[in-house]
CSV table of N, CA, C and O in Angstrom, one decimal:
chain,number,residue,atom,x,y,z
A,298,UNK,N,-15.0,-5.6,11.7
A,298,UNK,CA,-13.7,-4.9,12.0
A,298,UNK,C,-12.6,-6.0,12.3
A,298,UNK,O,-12.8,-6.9,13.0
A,299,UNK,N,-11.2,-5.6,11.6
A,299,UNK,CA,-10.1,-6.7,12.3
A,299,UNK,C,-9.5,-6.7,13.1
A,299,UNK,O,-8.6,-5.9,13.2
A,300,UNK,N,-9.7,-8.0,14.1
A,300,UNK,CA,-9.1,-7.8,15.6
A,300,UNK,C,-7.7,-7.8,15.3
A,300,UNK,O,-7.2,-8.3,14.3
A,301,UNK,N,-6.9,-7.2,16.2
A,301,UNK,CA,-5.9,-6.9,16.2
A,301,UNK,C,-5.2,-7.5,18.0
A,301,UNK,O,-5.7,-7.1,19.0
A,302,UNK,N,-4.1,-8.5,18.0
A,302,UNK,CA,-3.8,-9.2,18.8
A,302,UNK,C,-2.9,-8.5,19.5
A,302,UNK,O,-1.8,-9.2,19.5
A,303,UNK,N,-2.7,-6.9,20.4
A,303,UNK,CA,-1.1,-7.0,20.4
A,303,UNK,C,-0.6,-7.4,21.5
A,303,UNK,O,-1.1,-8.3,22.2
A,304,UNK,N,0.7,-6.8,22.0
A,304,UNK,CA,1.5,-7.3,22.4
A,304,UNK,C,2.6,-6.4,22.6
A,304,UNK,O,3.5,-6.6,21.8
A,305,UNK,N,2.9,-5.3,23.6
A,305,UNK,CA,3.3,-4.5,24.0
A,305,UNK,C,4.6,-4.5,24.6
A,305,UNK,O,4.9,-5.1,25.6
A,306,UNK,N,5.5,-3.9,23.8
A,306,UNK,CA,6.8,-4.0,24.2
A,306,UNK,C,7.2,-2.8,25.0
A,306,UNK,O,6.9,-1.6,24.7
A,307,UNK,N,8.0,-3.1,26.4
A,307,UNK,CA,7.9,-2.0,27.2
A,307,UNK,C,9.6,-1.6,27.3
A,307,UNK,O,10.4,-2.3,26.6
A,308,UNK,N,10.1,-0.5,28.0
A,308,UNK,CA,11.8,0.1,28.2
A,308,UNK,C,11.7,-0.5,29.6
A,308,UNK,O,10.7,-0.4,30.3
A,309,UNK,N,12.8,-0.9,29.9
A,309,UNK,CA,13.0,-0.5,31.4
A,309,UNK,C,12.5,0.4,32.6
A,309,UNK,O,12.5,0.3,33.9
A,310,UNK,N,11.8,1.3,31.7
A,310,UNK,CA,10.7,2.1,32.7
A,310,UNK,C,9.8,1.7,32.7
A,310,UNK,O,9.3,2.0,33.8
A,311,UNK,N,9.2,1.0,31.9
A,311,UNK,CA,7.9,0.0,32.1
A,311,UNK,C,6.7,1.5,31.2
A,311,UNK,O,5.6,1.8,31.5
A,312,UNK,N,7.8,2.0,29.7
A,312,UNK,CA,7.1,2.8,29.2
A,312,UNK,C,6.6,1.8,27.9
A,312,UNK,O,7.5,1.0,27.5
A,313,UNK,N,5.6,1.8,27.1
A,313,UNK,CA,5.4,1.5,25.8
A,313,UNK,C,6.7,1.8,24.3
A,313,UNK,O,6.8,2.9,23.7
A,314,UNK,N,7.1,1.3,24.1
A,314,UNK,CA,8.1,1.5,22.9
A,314,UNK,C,7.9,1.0,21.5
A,314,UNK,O,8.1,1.6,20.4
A,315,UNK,N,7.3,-0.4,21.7
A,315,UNK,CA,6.7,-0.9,19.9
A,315,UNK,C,5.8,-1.5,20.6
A,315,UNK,O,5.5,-1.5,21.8
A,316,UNK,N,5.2,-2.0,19.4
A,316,UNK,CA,4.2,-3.0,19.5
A,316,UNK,C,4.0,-4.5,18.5
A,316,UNK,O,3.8,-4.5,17.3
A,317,UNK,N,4.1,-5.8,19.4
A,317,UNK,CA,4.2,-6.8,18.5
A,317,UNK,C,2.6,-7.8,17.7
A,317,UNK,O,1.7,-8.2,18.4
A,318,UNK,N,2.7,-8.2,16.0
A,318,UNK,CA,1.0,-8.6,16.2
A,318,UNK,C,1.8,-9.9,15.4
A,318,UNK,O,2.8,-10.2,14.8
A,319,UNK,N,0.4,-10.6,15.7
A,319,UNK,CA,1.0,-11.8,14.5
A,319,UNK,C,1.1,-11.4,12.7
A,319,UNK,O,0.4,-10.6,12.1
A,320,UNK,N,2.1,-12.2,12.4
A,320,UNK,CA,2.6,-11.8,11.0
A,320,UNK,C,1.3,-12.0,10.3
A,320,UNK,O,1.2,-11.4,9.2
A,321,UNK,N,0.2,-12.7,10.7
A,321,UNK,CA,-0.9,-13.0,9.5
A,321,UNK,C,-2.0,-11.9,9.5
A,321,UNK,O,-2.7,-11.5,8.6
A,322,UNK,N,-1.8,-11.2,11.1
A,322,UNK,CA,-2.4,-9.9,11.3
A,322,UNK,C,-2.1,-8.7,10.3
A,322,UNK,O,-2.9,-8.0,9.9
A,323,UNK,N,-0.7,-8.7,10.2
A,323,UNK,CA,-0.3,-7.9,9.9
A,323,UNK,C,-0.1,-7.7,8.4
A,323,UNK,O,-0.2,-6.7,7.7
A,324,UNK,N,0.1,-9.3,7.9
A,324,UNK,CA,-0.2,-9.1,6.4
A,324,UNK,C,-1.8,-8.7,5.9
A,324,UNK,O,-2.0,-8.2,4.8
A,325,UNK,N,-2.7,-9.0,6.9
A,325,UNK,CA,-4.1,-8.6,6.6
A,325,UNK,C,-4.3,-7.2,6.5
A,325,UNK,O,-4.9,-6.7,5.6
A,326,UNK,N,-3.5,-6.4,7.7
A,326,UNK,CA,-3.2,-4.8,7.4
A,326,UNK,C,-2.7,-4.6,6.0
A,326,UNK,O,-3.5,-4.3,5.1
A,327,UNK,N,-1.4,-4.7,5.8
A,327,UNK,CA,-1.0,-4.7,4.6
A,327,UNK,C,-2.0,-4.5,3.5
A,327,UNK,O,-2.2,-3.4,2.9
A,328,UNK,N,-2.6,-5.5,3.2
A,328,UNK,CA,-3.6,-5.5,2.2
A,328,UNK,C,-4.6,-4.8,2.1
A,328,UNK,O,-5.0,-4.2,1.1
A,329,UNK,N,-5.1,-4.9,3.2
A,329,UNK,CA,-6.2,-3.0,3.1
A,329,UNK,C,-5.8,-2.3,3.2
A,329,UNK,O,-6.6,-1.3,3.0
A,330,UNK,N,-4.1,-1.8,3.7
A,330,UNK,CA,-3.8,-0.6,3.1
A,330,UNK,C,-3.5,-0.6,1.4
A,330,UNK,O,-3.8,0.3,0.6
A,331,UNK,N,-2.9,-1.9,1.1
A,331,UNK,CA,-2.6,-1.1,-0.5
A,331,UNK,C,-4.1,-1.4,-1.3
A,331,UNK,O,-4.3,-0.8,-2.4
A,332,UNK,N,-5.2,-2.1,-0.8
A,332,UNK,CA,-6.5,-1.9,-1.2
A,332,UNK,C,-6.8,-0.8,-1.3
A,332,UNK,O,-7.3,-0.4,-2.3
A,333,UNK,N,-6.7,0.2,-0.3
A,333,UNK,CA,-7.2,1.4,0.2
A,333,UNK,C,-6.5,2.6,-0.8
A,333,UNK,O,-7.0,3.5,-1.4
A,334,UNK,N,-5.0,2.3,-0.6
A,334,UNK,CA,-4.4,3.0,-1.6
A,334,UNK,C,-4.7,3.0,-3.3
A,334,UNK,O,-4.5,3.9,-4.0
A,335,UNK,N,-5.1,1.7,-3.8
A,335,UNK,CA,-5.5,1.4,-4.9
A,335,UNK,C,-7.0,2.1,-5.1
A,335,UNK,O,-7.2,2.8,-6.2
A,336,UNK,N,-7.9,1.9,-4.2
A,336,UNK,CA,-9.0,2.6,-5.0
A,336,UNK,C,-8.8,4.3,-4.5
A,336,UNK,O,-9.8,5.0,-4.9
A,337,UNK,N,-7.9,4.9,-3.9
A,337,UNK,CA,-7.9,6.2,-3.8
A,337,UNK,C,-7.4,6.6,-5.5
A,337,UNK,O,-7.8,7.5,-6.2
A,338,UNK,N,-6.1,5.5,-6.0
A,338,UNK,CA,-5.5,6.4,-7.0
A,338,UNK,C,-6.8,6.3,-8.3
A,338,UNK,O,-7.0,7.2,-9.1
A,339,UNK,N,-7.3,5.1,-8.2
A,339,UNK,CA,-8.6,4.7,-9.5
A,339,UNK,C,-9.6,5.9,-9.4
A,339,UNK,O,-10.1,6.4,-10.5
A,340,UNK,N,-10.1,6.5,-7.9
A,340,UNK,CA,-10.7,7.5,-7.5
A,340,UNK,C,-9.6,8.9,-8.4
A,340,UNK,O,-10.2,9.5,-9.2
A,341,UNK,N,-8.6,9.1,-8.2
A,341,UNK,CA,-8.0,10.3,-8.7
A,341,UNK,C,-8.1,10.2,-10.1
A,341,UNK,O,-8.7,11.2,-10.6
A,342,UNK,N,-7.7,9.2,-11.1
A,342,UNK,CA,-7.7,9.4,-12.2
A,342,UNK,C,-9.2,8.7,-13.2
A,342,UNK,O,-9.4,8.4,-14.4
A,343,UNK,N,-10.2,8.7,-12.0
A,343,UNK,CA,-11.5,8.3,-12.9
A,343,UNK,C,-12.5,9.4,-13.9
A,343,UNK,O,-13.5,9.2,-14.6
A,344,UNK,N,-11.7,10.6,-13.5
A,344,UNK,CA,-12.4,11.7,-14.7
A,344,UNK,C,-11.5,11.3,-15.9
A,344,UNK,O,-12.2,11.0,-16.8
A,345,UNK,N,-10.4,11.2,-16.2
A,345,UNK,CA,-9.3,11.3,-17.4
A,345,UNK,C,-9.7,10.3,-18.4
A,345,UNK,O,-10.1,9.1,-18.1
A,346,UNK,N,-9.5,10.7,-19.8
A,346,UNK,CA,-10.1,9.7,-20.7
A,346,UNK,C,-8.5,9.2,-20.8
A,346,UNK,O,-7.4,9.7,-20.6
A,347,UNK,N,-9.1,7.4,-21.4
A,347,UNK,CA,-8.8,6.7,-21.0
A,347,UNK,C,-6.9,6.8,-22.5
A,347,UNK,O,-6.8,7.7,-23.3
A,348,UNK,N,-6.3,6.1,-22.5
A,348,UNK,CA,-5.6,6.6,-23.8
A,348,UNK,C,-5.7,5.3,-25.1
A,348,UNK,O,-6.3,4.2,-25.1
A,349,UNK,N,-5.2,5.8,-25.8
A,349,UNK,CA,-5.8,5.0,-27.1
A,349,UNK,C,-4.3,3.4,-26.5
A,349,UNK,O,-3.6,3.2,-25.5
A,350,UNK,N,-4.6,2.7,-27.4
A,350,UNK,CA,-3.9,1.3,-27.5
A,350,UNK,C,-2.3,2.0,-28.2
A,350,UNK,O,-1.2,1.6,-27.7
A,351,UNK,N,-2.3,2.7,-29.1
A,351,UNK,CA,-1.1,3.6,-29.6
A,351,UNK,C,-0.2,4.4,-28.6
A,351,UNK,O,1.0,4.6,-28.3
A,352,UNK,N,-1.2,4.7,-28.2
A,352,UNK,CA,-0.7,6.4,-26.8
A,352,UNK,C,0.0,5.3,-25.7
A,352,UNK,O,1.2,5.5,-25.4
A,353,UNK,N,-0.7,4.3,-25.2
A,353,UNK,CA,-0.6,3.7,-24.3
A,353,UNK,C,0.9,2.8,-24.3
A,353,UNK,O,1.6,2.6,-23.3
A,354,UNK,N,1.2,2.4,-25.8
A,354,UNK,CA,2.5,1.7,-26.0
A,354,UNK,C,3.1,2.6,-26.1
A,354,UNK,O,3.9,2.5,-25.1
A,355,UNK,N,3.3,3.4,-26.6
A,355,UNK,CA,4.3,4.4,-26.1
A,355,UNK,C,4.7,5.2,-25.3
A,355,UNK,O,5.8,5.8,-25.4
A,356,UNK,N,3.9,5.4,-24.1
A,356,UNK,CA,3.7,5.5,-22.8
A,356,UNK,C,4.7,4.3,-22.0
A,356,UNK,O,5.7,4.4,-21.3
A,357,UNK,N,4.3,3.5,-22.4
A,357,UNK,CA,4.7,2.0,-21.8
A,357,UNK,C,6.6,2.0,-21.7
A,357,UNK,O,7.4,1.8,-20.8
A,358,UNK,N,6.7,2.2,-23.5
A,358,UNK,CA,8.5,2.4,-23.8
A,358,UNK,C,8.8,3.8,-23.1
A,358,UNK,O,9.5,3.7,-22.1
A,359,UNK,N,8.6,4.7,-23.3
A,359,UNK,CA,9.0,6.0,-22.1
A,359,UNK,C,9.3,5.7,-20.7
A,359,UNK,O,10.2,6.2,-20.1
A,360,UNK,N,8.3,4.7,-20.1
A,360,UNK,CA,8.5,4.3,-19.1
A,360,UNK,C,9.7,3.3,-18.7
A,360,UNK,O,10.4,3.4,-17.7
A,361,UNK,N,9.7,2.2,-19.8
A,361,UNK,CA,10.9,1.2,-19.5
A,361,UNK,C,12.0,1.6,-19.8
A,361,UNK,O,12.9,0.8,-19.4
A,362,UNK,N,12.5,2.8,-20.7
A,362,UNK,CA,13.3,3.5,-21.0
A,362,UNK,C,14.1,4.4,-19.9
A,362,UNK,O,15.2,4.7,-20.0
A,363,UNK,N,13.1,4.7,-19.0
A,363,UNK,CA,13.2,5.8,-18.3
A,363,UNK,C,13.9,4.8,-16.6
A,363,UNK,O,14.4,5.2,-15.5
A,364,UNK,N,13.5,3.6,-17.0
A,364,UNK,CA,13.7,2.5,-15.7
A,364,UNK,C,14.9,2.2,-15.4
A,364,UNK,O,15.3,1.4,-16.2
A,365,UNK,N,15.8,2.6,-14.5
A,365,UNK,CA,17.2,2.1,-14.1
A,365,UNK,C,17.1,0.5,-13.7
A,365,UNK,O,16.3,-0.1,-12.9
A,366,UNK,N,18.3,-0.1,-14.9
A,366,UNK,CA,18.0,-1.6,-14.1
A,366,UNK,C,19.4,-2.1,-12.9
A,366,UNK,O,19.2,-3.2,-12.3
C-alpha cells in the first residue's frame, strides 16, 4: 500500500481545511488513478469487435475533423 505523508492545513480555529503531500506522492496517486481509469475503460469496451484498419481511419478523420484547434 502507498504511504502517504500528510500534512494538515488548519483555519484559525484550529479546524482541518486542505491537506499537503509531497509532489512525488502525489504524482504516484496520479498514476494509479489514470491506471485505474484506463483498465476500467479497456474493461468497458472488451466485448466490442475490434474495427477493421479502413473503419478505423476513418474513424480517426471524423475525429480530427471534429477537433477545435
Amino acid at each position: 500500500m502507498l504511504q502517504i505523508n500528510k500534512n494538515y492545513v488548519l483555519d484559525s480555529e484550529k479546524k482541518p481545511i486542505a491537506v499537503q503531500i509531497p509532489i512525488t506522492e502525489f504524482e504516484k496517486i496520479e498514476e494509479i488513478l489514470e491506471d485505474y481509469g484506463l483498465v476500467k475503460l479497456i474493461e468497458e469496451v472488451e466485448d466490442e469487435q475490434p474495427l477493421s484498419k479502413d473503419d478505423a481511419l476513418k474513424y480517426l478523420e471524423v475525429l480530427k475533423n471534429n477537433v477545435e484547434c
